[in-house]
C-alpha positions as a printed Julia matrix, in Angstrom:
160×3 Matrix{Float64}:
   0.0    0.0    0.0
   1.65   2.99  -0.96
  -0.37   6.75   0.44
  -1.06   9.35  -2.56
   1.49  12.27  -0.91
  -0.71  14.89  -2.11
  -3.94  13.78  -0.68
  -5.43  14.58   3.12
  -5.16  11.97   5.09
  -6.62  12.14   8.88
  -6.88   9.27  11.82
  -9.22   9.46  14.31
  -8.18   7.73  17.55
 -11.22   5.94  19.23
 -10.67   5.96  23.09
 -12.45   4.98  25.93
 -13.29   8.71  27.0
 -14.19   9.97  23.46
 -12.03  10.43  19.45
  -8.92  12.77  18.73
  -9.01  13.62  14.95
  -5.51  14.65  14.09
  -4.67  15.81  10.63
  -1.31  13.62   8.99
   1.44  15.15   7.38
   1.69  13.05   4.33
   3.33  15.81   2.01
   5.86  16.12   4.96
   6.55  12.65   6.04
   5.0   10.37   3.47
   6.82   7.38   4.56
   5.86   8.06   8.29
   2.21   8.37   7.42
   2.32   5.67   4.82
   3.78   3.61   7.81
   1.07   4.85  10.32
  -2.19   4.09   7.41
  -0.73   0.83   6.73
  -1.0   -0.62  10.26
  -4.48   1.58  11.32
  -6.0    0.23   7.96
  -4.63  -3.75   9.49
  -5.79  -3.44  12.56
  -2.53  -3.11  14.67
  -3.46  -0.18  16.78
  -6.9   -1.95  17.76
  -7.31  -2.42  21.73
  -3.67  -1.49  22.77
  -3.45   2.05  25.83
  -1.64   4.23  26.32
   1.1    2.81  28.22
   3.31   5.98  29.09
   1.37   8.97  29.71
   3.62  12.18  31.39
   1.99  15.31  33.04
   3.08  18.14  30.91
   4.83  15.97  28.55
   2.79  13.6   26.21
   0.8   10.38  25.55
   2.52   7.34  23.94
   1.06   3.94  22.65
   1.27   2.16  19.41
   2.72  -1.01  21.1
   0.49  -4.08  20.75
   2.36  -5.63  23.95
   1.22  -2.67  26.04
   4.77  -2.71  27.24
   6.82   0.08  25.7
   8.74  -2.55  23.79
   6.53  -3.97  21.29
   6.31  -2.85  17.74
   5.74  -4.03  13.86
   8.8   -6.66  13.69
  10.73  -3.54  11.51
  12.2   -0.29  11.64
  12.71   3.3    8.99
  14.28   5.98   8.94
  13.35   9.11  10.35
  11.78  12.0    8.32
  13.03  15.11  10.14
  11.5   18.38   8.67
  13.12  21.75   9.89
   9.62  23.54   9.69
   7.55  21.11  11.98
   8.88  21.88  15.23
   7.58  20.61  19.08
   6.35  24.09  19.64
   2.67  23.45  21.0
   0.82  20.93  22.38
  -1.36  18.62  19.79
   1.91  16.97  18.09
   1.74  13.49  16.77
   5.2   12.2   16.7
   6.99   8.92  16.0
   8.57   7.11  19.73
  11.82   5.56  18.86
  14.79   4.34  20.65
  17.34   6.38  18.68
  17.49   7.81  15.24
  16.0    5.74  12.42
  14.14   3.3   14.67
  10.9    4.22  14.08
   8.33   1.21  13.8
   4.63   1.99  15.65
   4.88   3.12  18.58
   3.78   6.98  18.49
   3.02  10.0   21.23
   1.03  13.43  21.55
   2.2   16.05  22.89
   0.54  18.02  25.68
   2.62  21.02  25.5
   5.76  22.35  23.73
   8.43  20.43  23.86
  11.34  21.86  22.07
  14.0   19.41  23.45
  12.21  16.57  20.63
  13.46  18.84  17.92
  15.37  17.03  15.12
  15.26  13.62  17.12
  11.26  12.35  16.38
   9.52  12.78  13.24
   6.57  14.89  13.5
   3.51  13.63  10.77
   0.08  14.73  12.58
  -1.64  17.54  14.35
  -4.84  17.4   16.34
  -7.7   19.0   14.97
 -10.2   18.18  17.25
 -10.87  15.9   20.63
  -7.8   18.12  22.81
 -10.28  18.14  25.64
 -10.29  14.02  24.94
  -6.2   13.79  24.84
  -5.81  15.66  28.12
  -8.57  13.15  29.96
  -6.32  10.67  29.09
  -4.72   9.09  32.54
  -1.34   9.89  33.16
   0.53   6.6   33.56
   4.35   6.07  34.25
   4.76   2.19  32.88
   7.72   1.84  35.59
   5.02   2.39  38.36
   1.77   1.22  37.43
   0.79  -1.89  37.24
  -2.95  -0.9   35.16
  -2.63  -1.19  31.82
  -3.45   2.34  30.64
  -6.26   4.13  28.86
  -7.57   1.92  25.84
  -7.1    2.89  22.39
 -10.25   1.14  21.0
  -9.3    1.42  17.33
  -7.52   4.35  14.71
  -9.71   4.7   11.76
  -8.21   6.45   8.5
 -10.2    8.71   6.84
  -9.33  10.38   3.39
 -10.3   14.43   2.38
 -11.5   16.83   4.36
């Protein structure tokens, strides 16, 4: 499957307390996005949490083992773009463990964060449902022992 770069592409994350619609990036980080479609399209995303959730910081998941070490059984390269910087709170970004490890684990930001600058690849923005991403429960995987809030399902939809 291969995403048409010039087309708008948006995912709408189906939670327990409500959707986040977040715009993609796919003229900025078409393999990212192409990545992302490709495994919300499959199913992968469907009833995983959000297994590391900061205060102040952001929401991760993307990791069908619910563990912060899961991913697709692969890894690209990152897709760093000068003009899409951490600079407010709404970012979808690509978790990784260093640079070009990107698989499908991914986070939102809750606020700026300019320290992420040139080390994740930025692809989404949310458009609406920021009420719904700061509900979210904050959730340090090294402490708790719940599982996290559940990401029911990410459904891709195409236009505006």
């Amino acid at each position: 499957m291969t995403i048409d770069p010039e087309a708008e592409y948006y995912a709408v994350f189906k939670t327990e307390k409500g959707d986040i619609r977040i715009k993609l990036f796919a003229a900025e980080a078409p393999v990212t996005v192409n990545n992302f479609v490709f495994l919300a399209r499959d199913g992968f995303y469907n009833n995983t949490h959000f297994h590391r959730v900061l205060e102040n910081f952001m929401a991760q998941g993307g990791d069908p083992t619910n563990s912060g070490a899961g991913g697709p059984g692969y890894q690209f390269q990152d897709e760093i773009v000068a003009s899409l910087q951490f600079d407010r709170a709404g970012l979808l970004a690509m978790a990784n463990a260093g640079p070009n490890t990107n698989g499908s684990q991914f986070f939102i930001t809750f606020a700026e964060t300019p320290w992420l600058n040139g080390n994740h690849t930025i692809f989404g923005e949310v458009v609406e449902g920021m009420e719904v991403l700061f509900s979210i429960s904050l959730r340090d995987p090294r402490a708790a022992a719940s599982p996290g809030d559940l990401l029911e399902t990410v459904e891709i939809e195409e236009g505006e």
